[in-house]
Coordinates of C-alpha atoms in Angstrom, one line a residue:
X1 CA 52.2 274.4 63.8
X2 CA 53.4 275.2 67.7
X3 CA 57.2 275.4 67.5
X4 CA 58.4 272.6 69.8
X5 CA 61.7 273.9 71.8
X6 CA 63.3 270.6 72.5
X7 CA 62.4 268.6 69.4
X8 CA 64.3 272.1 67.4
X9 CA 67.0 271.6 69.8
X10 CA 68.0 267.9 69.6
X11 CA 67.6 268.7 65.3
X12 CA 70.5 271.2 65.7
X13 CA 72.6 269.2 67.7
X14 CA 73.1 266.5 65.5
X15 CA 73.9 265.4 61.5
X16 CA 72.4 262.4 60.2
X17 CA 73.4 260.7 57.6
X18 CA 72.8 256.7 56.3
X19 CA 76.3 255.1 57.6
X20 CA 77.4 252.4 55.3
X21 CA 80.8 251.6 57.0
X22 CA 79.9 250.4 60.1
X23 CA 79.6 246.5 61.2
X24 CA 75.8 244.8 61.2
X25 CA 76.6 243.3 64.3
X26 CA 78.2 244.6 67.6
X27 CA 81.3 243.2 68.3
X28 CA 83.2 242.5 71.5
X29 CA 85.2 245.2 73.2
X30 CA 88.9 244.8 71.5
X31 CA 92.0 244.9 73.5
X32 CA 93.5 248.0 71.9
X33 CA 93.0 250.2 69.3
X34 CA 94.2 249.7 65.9
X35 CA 93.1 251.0 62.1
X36 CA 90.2 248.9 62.7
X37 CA 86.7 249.8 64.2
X38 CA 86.9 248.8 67.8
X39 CA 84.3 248.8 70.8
X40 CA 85.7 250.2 73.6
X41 CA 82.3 249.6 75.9
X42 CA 78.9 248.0 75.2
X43 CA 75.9 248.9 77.2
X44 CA 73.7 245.9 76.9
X45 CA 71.6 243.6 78.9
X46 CA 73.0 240.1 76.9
X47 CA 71.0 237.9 78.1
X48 CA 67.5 239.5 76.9
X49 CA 68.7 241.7 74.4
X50 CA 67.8 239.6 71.3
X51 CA 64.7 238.0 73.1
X52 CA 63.5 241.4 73.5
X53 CA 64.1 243.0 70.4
X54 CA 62.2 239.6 68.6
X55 CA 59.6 239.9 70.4
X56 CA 59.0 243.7 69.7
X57 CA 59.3 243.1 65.7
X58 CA 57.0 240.3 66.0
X59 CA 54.7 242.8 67.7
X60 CA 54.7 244.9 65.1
X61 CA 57.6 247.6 65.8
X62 CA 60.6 248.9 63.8
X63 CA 64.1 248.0 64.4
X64 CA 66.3 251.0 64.0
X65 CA 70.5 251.6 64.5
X66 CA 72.3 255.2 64.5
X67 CA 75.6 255.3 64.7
X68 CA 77.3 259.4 65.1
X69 CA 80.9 260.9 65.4
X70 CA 81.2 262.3 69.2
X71 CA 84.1 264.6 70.6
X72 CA 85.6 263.1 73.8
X73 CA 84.9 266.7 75.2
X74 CA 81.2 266.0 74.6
X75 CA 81.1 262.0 75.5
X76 CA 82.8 262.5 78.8
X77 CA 79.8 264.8 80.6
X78 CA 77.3 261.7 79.4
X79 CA 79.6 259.0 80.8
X80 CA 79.8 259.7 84.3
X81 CA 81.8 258.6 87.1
X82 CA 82.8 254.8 86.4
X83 CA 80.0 255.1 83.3
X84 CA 77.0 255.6 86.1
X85 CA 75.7 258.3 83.9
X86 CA 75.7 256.1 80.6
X87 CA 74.7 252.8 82.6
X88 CA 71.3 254.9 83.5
X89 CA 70.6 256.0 80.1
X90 CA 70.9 252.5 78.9
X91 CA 68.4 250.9 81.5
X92 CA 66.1 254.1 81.1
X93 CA 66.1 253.4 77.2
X94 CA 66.9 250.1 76.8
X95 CA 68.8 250.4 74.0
X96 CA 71.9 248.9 73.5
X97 CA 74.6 251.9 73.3
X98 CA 78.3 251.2 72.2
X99 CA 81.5 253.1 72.4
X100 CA 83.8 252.9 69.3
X101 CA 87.0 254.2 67.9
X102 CA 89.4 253.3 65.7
X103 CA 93.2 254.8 65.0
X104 CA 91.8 257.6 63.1
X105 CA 89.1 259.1 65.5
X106 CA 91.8 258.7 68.5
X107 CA 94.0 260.7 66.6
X108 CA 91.5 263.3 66.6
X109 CA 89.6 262.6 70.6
X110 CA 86.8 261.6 68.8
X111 CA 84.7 258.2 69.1
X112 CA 81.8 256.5 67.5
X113 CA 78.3 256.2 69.5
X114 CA 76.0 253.4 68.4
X115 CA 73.0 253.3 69.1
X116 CA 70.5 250.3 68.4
X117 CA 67.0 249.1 69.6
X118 CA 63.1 250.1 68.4
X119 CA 62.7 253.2 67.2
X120 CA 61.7 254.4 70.1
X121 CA 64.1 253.2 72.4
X122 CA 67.0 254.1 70.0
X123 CA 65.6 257.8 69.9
X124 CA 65.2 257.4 73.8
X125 CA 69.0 256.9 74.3
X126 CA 69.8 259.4 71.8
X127 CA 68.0 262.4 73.1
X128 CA 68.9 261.6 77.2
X129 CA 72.4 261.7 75.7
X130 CA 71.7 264.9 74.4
X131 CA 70.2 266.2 77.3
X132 CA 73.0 265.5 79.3
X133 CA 75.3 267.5 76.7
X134 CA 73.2 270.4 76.4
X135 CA 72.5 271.0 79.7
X136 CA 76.5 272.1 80.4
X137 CA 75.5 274.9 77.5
X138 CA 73.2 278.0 77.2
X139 CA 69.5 277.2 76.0
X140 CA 70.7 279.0 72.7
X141 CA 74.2 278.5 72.3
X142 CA 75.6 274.8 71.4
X143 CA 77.3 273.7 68.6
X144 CA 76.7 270.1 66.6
X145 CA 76.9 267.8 69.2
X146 CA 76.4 264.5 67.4
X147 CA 78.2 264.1 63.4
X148 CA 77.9 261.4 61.1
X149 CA 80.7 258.8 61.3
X150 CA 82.4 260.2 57.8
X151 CA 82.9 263.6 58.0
X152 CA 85.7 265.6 55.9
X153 CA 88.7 267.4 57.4
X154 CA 90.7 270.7 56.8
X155 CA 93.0 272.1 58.1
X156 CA 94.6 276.0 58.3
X157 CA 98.0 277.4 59.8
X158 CA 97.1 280.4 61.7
X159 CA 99.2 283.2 63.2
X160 CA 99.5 282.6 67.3
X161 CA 98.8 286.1 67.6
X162 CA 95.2 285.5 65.5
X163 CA 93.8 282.9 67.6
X164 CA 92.4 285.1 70.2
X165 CA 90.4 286.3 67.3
X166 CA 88.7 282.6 66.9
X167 CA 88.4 282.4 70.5
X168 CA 86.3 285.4 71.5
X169 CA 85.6 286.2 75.0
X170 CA 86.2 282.7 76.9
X171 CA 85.1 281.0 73.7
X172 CA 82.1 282.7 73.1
X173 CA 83.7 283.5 69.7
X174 CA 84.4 279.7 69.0
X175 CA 81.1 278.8 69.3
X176 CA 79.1 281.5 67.6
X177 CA 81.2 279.7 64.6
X178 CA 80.6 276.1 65.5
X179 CA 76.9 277.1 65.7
X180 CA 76.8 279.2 62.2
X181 CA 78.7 276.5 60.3
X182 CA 77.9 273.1 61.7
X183 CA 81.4 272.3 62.1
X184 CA 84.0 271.8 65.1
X185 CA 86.6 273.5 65.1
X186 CA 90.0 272.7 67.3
X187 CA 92.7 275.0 67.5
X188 CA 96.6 272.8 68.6
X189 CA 100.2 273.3 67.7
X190 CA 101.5 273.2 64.2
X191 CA 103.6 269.7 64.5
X192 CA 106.6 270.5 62.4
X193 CA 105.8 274.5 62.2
X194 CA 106.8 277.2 63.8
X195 CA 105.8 278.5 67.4
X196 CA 104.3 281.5 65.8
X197 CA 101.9 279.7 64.5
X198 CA 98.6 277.4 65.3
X199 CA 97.3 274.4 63.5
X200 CA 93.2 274.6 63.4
X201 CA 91.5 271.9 62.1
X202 CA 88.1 271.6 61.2
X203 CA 85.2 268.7 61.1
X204 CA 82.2 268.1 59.7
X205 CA 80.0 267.6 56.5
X206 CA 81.6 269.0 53.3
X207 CA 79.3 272.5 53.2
X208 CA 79.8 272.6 56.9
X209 CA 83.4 272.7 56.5
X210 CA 83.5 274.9 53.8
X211 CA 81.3 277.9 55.8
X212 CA 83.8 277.3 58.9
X213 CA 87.0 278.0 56.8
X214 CA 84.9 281.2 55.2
X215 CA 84.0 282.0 59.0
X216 CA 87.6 281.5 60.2
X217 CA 89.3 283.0 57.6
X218 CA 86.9 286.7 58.0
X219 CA 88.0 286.9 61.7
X220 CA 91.6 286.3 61.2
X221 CA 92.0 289.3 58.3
X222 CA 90.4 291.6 60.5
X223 CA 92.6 294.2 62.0
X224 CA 94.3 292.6 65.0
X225 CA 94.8 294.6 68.1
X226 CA 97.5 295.4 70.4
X227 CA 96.2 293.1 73.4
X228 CA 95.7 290.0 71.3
X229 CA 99.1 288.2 72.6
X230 CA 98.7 288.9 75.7
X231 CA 94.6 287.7 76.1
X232 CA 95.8 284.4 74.6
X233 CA 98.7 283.7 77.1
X234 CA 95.7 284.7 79.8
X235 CA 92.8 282.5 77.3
X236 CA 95.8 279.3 77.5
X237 CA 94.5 278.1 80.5
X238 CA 91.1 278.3 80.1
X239 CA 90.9 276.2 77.0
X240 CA 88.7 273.0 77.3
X241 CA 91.1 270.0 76.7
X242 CA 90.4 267.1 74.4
X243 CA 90.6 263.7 76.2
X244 CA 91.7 260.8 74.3
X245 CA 90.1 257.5 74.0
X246 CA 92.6 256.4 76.1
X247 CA 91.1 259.2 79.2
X248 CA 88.2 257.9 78.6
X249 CA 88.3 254.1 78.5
X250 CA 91.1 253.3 81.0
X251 CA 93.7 255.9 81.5
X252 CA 93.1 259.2 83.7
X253 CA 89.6 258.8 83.3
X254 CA 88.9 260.7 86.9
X255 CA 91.1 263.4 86.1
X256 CA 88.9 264.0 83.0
X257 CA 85.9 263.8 84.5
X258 CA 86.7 266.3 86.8
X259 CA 87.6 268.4 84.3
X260 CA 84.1 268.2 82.7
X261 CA 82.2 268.7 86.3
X262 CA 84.2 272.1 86.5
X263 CA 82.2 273.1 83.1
X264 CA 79.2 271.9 84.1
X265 CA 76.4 273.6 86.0
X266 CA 73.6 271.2 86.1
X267 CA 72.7 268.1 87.6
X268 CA 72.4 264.5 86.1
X269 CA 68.8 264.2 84.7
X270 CA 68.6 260.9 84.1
X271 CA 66.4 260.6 86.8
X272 CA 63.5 261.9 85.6
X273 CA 63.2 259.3 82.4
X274 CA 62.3 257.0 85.5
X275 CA 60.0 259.3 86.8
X276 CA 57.9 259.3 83.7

């Protein structure tokens, strides 16, 4: 069998998993977030939505709902100024796509991404989405983009001093173990610890996690050298901030974005699902 380059891409870019906490219905948009599941935005034509959909089962297709764990990092370069970006993904798919979080994943700049429609138009929305992720890395070089909405959590106390040693050169380290382990990894401050010392906490399926700390902890005990405190007061600014929910839905929204263009080097494509 021909290897396919894009369908082996958009397999290592996500987890799936069958989700069982997750409403059978959307919801509205809630006020504010809370320990509950809220959605934040719904893309979704409400007036022909359920016609549509009816009509499609009654013409034989399959019905089908994915709902994945996204880093705000990696949600904000789909969104697009004022959600333009997300708005043509919806209309080019037609799936209905919603925006989740709860107290839990804000804590963490994560959200939920639900995805529902035909089979077709589900996996539609999904890969666009991807595309518009991928396209701000290297052909070769990405880490999971898309997680399942349970995933487990570590976390490691780190020497300062160490974490040039999980960054690499401008990151390069960081993701050769986000790619090798299936995990993401985020390096903060140790709330509570010293300032010698870094919190990194890890997410992702239980095997996934497990290979990251082994990852992680092989760097760190090698030997360190003598420009390692400086290169991470010089790395400091060039670390990708996290936006929370709050960025993304409402708050400093622009400032974020242009945060994101500043990483990217490509286009929007959402063009050319029109085209086609």
């Amino acid at each position: 069998m021909v290897p396919n380059p894009d369908r082996d891409k958009y397999a290592k870019a996500k987890v799936e998993e069958p989700n069982l906490r997750l409403p059978k219905s959307l919801l509205k948009p809630a006020t504010e977030l809370t320990d509950d599941l809220c959605y934040l935005k719904i893309f979704e034509d409400n007036t022909r939505k359920a016609q549509q959909l009816a009509e499609a089962v009654a013409s034989g297709a399959k019905l089908d709902r994915k709902v994945y764990r996204i880093r705000n990092k990696e949600l904000v370069k789909a969104i697009g100024e004022d959600f333009e970006i997300m708005k043509l993904i919806h209309r080019a798919s037609q799936a209905t796509i919603g925006l989740i979080a709860d107290a839990e994943t804000n804590l963490h700049s994560h959200s939920y991404l639900d995805l529902l429609g035909t089979v077709e138009e589900v996996q539609a929305a999904e890969e666009l989405i991807l595309d518009e992720i991928l396209a701000t890395y290297s052909s070769v070089s990405f880490p999971v983009i898309l997680m399942p909405p349970t995933i487990y959590h570590e976390q490691m106390v780190i020497p300062s001093h160490k974490v040039v040693r999980i960054d690499g050169i401008y990151g390069s380290n960081y993701v050769r173990m986000e790619m090798e382990s299936g995990a993401w990894i985020k390096v903060g401050k140790n709330p509570g610890g010293s300032e010698g010392e870094k919190l990194v906490n890890i997410f992702g399926p239980l095997e996934n996690v497990i290979k990251a700390v082994s990852l992680i902890q092989s760097v760190i005990s090698e030997e360190t050298g003598k420009c390692d405190e400086a290169e991470n007061e010089i790395k400091e600014e060039f670390k990708e901030k996290e936006p929370s929910c709050g960025n993304l839905y409402g708050g400093n929204k622009s400032e974020v974005l242009e945060k994101g263009k500043k990483k990217q080097v490509h286009e929007p494509n959402i063009e050319k699902a029109f085209a086609s």
